[in-house]
Structures are given as C-alpha cells and as structure tokens.
Short mmCIF file of C-alpha atoms in Angstrom, two decimals:
data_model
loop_
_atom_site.label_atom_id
_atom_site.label_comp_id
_atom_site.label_asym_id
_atom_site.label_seq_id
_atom_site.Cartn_x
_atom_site.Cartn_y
_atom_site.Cartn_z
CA UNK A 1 -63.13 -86.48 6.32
CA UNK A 2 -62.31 -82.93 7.66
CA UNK A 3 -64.92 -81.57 5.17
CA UNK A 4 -67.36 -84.00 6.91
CA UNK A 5 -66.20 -82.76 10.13
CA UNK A 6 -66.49 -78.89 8.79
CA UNK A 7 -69.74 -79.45 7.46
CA UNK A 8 -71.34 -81.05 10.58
CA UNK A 9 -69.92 -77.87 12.97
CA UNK A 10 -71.36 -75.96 10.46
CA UNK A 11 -74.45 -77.22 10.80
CA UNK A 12 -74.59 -77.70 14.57
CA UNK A 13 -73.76 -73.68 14.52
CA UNK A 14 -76.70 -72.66 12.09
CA UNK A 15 -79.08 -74.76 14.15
CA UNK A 16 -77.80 -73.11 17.36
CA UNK A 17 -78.46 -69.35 16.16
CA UNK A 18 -81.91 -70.52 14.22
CA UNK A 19 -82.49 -71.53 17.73
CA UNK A 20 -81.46 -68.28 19.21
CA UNK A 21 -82.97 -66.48 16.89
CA UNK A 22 -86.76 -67.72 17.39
CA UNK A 23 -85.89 -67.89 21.25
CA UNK A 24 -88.43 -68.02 22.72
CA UNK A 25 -91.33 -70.12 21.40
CA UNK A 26 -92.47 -71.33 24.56
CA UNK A 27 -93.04 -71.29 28.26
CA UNK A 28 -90.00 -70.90 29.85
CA UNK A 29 -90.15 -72.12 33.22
CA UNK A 30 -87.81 -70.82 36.42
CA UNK A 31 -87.27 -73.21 38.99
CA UNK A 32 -86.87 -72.04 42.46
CA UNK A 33 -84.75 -74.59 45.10
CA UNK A 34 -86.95 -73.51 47.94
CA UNK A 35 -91.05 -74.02 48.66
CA UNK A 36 -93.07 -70.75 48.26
CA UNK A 37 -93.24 -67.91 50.89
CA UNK A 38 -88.93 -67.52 50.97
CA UNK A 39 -86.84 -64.66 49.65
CA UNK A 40 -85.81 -66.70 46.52
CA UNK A 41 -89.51 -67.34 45.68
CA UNK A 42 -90.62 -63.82 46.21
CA UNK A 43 -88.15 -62.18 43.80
CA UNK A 44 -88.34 -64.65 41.44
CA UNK A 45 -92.07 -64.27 41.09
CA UNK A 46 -91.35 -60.45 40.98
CA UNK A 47 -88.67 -60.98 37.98
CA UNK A 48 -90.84 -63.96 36.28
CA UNK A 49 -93.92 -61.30 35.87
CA UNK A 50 -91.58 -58.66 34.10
CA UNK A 51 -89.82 -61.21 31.86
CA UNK A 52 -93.05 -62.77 30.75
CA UNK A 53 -94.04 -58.99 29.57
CA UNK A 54 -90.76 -58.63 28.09
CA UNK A 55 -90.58 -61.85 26.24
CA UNK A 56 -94.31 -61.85 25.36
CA UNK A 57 -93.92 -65.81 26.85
CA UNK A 58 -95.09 -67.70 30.37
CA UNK A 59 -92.35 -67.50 32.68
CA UNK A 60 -93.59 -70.52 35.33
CA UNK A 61 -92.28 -70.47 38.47
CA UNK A 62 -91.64 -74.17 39.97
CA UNK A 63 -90.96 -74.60 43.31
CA UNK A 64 -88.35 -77.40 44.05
CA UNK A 65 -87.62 -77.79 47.38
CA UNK A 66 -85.44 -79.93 49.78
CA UNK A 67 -81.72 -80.63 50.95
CA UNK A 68 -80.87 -76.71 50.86
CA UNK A 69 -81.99 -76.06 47.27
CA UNK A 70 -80.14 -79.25 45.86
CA UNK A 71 -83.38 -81.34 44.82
CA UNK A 72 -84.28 -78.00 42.58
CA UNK A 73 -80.54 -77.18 42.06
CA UNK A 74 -79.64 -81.02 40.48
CA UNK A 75 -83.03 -80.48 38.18
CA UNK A 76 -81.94 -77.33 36.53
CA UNK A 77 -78.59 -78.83 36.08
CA UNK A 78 -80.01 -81.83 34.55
CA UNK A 79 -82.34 -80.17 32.23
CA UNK A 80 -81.96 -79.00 28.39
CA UNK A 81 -79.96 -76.49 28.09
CA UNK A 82 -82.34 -75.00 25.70
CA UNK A 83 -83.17 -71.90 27.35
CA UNK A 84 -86.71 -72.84 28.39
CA UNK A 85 -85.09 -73.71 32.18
CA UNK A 86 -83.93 -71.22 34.19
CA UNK A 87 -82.80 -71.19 38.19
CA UNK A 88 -83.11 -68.44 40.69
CA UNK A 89 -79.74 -69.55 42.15
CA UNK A 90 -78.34 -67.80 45.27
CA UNK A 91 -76.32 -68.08 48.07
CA UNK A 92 -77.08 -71.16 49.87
CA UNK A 93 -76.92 -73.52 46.49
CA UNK A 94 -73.93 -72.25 44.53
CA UNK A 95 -71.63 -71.44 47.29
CA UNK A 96 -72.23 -72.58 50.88
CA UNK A 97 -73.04 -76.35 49.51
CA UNK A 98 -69.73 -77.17 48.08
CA UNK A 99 -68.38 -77.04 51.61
CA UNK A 100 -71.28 -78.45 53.61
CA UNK A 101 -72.05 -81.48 51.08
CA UNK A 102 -69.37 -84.04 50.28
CA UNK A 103 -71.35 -85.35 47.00
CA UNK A 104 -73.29 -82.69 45.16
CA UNK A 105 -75.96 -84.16 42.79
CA UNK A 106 -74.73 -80.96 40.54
CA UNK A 107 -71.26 -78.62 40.00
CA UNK A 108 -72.36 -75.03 41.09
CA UNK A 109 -69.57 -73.82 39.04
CA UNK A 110 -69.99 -76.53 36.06
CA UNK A 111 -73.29 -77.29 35.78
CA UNK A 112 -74.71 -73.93 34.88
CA UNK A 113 -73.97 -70.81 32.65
CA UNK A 114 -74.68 -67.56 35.12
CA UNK A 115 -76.89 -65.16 33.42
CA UNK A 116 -77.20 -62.00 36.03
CA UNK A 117 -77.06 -61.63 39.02
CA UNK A 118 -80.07 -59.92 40.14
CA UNK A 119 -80.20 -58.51 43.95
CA UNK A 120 -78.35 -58.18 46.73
CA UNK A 121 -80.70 -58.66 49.89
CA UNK A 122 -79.11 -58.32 53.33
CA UNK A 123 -80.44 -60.00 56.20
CA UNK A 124 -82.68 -58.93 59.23
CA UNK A 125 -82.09 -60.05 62.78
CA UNK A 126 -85.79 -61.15 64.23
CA UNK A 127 -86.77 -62.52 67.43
CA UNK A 128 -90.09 -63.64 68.91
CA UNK A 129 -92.26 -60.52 70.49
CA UNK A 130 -92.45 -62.33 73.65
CA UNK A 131 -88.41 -61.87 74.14
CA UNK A 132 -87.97 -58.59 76.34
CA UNK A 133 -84.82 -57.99 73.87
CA UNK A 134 -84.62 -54.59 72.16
CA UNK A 135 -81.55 -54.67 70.38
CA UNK A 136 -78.96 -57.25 68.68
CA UNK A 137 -76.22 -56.12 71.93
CA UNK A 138 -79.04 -57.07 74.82
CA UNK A 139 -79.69 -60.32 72.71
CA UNK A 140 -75.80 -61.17 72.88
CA UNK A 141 -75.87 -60.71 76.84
CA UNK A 142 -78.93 -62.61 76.87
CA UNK A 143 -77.14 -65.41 75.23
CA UNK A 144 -73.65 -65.49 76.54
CA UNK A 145 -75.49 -65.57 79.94
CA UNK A 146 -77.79 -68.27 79.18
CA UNK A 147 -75.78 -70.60 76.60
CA UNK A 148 -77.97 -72.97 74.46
CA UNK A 149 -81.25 -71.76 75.52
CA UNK A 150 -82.17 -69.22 72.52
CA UNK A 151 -82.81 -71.40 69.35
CA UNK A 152 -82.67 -70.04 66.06
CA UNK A 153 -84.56 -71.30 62.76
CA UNK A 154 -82.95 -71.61 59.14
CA UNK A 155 -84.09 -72.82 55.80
CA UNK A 156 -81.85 -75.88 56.14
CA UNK A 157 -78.37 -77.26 56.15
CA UNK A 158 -76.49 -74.95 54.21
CA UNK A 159 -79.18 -72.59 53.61
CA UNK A 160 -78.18 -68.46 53.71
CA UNK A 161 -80.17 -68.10 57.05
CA UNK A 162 -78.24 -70.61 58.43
CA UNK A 163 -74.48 -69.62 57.50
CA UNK A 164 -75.59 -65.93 58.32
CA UNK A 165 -76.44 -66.77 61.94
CA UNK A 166 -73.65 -69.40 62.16
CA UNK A 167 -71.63 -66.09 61.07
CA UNK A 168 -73.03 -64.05 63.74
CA UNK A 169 -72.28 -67.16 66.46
CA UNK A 170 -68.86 -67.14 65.66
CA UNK A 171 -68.45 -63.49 65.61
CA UNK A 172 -70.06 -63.26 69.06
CA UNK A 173 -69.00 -66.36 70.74
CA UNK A 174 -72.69 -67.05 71.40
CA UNK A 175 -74.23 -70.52 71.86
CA UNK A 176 -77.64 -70.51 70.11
CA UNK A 177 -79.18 -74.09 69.25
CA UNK A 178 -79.92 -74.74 65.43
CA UNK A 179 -83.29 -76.00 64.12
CA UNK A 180 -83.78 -76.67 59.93
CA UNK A 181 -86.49 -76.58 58.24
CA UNK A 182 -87.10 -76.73 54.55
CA UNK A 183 -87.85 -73.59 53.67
CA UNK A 184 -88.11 -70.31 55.09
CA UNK A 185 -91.74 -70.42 55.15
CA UNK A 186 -92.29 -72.84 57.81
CA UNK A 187 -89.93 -71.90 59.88
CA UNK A 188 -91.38 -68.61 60.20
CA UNK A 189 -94.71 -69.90 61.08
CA UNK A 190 -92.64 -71.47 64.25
CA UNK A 191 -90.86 -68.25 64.86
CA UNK A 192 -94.30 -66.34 65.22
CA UNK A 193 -95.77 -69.11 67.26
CA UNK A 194 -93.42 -69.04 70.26
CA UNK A 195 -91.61 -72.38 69.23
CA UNK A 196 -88.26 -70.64 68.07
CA UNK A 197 -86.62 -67.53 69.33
CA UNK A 198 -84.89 -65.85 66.24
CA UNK A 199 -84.24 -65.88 63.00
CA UNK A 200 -81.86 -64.13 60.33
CA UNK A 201 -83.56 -64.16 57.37
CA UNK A 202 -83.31 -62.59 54.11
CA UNK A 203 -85.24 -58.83 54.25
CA UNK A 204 -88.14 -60.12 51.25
CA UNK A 205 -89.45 -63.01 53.66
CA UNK A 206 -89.79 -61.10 57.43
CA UNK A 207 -90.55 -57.84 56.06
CA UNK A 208 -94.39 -57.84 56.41
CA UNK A 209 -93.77 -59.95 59.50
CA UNK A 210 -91.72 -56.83 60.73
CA UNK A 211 -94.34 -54.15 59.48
CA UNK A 212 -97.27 -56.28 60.75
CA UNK A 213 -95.31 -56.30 64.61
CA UNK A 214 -95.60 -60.51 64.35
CA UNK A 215 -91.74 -60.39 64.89
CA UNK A 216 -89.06 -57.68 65.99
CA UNK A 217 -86.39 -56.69 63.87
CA UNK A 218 -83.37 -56.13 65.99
CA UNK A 219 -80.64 -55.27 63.18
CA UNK A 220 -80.03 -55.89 59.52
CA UNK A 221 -76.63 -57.40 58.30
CA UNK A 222 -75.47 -54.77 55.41
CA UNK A 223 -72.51 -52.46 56.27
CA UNK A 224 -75.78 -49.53 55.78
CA UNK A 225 -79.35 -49.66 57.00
CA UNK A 226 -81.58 -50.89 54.53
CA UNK A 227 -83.57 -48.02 52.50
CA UNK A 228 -87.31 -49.57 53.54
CA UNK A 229 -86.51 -50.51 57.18
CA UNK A 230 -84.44 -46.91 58.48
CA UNK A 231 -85.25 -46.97 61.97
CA UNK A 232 -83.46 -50.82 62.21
CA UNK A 233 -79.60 -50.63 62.70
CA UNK A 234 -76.59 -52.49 61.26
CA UNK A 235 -74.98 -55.32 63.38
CA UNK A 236 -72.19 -53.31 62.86
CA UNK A 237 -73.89 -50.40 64.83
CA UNK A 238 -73.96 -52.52 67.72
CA UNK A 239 -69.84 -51.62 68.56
CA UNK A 240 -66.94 -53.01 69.04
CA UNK A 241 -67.72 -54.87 72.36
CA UNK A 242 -70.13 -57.39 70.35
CA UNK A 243 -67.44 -58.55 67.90
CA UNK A 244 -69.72 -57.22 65.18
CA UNK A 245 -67.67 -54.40 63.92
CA UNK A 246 -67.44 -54.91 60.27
CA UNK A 247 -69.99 -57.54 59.99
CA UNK A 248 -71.75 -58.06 56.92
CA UNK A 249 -73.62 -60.92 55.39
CA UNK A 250 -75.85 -60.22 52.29
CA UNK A 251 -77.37 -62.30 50.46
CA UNK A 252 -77.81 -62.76 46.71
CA UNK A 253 -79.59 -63.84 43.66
CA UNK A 254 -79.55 -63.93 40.20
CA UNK A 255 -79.98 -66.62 37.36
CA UNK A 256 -78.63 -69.41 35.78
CA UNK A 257 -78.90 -71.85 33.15
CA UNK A 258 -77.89 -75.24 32.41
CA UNK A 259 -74.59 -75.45 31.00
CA UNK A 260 -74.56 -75.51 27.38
CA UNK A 261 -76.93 -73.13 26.78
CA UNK A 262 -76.38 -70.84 23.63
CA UNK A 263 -74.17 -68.16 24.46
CA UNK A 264 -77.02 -65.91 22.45
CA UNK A 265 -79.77 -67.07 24.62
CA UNK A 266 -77.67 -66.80 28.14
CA UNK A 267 -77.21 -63.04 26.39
CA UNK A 268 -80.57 -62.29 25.52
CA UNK A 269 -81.49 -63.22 28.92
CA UNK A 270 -79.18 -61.57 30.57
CA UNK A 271 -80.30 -57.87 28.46
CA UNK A 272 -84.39 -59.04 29.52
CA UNK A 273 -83.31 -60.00 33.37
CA UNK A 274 -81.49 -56.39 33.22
CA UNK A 275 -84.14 -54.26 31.64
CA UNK A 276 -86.50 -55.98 33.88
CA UNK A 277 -84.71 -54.98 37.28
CA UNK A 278 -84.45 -51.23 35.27
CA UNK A 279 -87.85 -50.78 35.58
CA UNK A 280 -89.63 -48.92 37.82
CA UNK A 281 -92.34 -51.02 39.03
CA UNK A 282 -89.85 -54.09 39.69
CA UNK A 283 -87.38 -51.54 41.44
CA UNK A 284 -89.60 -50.46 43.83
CA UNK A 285 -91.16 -54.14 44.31
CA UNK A 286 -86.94 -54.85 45.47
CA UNK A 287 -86.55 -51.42 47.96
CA UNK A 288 -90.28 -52.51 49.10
CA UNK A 289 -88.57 -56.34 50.06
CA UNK A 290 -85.25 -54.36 51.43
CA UNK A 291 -83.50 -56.00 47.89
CA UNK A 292 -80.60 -53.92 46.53
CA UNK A 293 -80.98 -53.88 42.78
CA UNK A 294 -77.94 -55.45 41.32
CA UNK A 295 -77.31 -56.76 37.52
CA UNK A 296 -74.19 -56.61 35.75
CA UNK A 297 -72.97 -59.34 33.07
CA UNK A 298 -72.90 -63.23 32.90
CA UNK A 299 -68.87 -63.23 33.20
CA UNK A 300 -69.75 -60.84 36.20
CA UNK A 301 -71.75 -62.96 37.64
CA UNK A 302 -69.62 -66.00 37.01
CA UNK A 303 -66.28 -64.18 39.06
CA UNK A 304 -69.08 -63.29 42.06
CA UNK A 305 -69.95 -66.86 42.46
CA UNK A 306 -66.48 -67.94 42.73
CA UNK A 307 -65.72 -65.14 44.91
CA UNK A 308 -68.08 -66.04 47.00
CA UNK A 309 -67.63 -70.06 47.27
CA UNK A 310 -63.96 -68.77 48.51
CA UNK A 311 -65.17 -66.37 50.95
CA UNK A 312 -67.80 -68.55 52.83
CA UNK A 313 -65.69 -72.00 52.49
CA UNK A 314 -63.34 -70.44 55.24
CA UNK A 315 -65.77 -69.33 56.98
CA UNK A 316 -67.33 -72.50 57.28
CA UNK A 317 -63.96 -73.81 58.37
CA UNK A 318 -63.39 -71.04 60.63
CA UNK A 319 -66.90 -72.37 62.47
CA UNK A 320 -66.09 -75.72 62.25
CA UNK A 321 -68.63 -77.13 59.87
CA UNK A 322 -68.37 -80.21 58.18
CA UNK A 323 -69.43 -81.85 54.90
CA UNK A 324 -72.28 -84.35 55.20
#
C-alpha cells in the first residue's frame, strides 16, 4: 500500500515539473479587480507588455471589477492554479478588505501564492480647479471651518483611495463626505466635472490629469516628493499644526497566483516580473506614473502583505470603520 502511495506522489511530482518545465504554452491571462483607466490597470498593462516579450506568450489583461476588487479578487482565487491566471493584487484587496468585509468570497492570505511585489506608488492629494485652495494646510482650514461640505471620491468601500483619505480625516480631524464609485476611472470624470471636490488617488491615474491642469495636485503622501511631480510637497511638509507630521500612505502592487500553484512556476514568474521591472523602458514607464520600482521575492512579498493587513486593520479601528 505505501508503495502505491509512493508511486502516486511520485507521479503527481513528475507531472508538476513536466508542467513547469514547458510553462508556458499558452496565454496567460492577468486579471485586474478594478475597470480600466485606475492605477492597478495602468501598471499592469505596463508589466503585461514586458512579460509577454519575456515569455514569448499573450499576457491578457481582464478587467474584473466591483465590491473593491473582490468580484476579480474571488475569480483569481477560484481559478487553476496552473499558472495561466495571474492577479495584480494591491492594497485595497489583500489588506484593507479583511477588516471592512465580514465574509470574503476569498482568503487574501490563503487563497493565493504572492509572486512579487512590483511598485510602490504613493498617493497625490487633488482637488477640483474651481477650489481657490493652494495647498493641503489651506484645504484643512477650509474644511475644519466648513465641516461636511468638501466631498471626496474613492474607488469604493475599501478601496486604497478611500482608506488613504479616511487616513488623512483622522489625522486632521476633518469632516469630508465620502462618495464610491467602482473604479477610479469614473470617479475622476466627476472630480473634473465639478461634482466632487478631491480626491487621493494613486500617482499612475491623476498624473496626466495633473500635467494637463484638469485637477490640482496639492501634496503627495510618501515621506519624499515623488521623482516626476518635484514641485508638489509631502503631507508631511505641511507641519506639525495639520497633524500630518509623519504621514505616509503608499500604495502597492505586485502579483499573485492561486494557491497551489507550482512553486517552479510562482519562481519563474517571480525572476520574469523582476527582470521586467529591471528594464529600462518599464522603469521609466513607473517614474513617468510617480511608481517606485519595487520587487524582491515571493516570501518577501508574502511578510509585506501580512505586514500590511496588521498595519491598516488598526487603523481602520482607530477611524471607526466597520465590517459590512
């Protein structure tokens, strides 16, 4: 019987690296939690055109939006963990949504195998042109004097945009009204209309807002100004009056698999997803987007993630926000 046993493991194990070994095939597709026009879409489409060169295979990008990247998040968990599915995960998904959702469809920590992380991308204070408010400090007096009137727009429940500014609320003791949306995209279409007043959104999505003069960029949420925007200051510039010394709130992405995956595809990934941020061309895509570079290795990856459902759990409970 344990010769049986023996044999079968033996076999499982030669089909895994056969596997491995002619990995890939196929198209690999890389699903994205959030619709088109976000910061997760945009450097996943940036990293999907430099894998496909590097693993001479289709890497499709498939938008699955909805319920703060849970829809997308729940079919990446759910898939074969064959190394044909792949998820930009970040922020929002695999460590704010454990404490804003009583019953995940997925485990952000079980589901998945990290692979790399791939940026760090801090955020940028915007407001609406039409505001006469030049800097993050005049938009705190504006706000503490007028409570409830600014509103501010986020990619949904749970989303980085909106922990960031519920960060920056509880930091300044500011009232500022939420409004969701699903996705970053519409929301800044509202933003640039008139119908919201700010935004802090991930650097990749407002930049050519910024650049364009559609929106004004007020501060940026990294301890040091961001490389492509060097005129904007850090919230933490604004001094110690504003309750902002020290902030910071970046966000971050990288990939994962489903869980199971072959420890020599999640490896093979992780060396393409690393030469691919190495090169030039995507490197200056990321400093053109205000993304830090930032790879390292799946257990890496794996200890960030679980640093960072710790760190933003209490903050969550620190604001007062409650699973749904």
């Amino acid at each position: 019987m344990n010769s049986i046993r023996c044999l079968c493991l033996a076999l499982v194990f030669a089909a895994s690296a056969a596997q491995a070994q002619n990995y890939p095939s196929r198209p690999l597709r890389l699903i994205v939690p959030f619709p088109p026009g976000g910061s997760t879409d945009i450097l996943a489409r940036a990293l999907s055109q430099k894998l496909s060169e590097n693993l001479a295979q289709p890497v499709v990008v498939d938008n699955r939006p909805g319920a703060g990247g849970s829809i997308g998040s729940e079919a990446a968990a759910k898939a074969a963990p064959d190394g044909y599915t792949l998820m930009m995960g970040q922020l929002g998904p695999l460590a704010v949504s454990p404490a804003i959702y009583k019953n995940l469809p997925y485990d952000p920590v079980k589901s998945f195998a990290p692979v790399s992380l791939m940026a760090i991308v801090p955020s940028v204070l915007v407001v609406n042109t039409s505001l006469p408010l030049a800097s993050a400090a005049e938009l705190i007096a504006y706000a503490k004097k007028n409570p409830g009137k600014l509103t501010y727009g986020s990619a949904g429940t749970g989303s980085t945009s909106h922990l960031t500014t519920e960060y920056f609320k509880l930091a300044t003791g500011t009232d500022i009204l939420h409004v969701p949306y699903k996705g970053v995209g519409p929301m800044l279409t509202d933003l640039i209309s008139g119908q919201l007043s700010m935004g802090i959104n991930g650097a990749p999505a407002v930049m050519a807002h910024v650049n364009s003069g559609r929106l004004r960029a007020l501060a940026v949420t990294s301890l040091t100004r961001v490389p492509s925007l060097p005129n904007i200051p850090t919230l933490d510039e604004a001094g110690a009056g504003s309750g902002l010394r020290g902030f910071e709130a970046n966000g971050w992405y990288g990939i994962v698999v489903p869980a199971g995956t072959a420890r020599e595809i999640v490896l093979r990934l992780n060396a393409e997803i690393r030469r691919a941020v190495d090169t030039p061309e995507l490197r200056a895509r990321l400093d053109a987007e205000g993304a830090i570079p930032s790879t390292g290795t799946p257990e890496a990856f794996a200890a960030f993630i679980l640093s960072e459902i710790a760190r933003w759990g209490a903050v969550l409970k620190r604001a007062g926000i409650d699973p749904q």
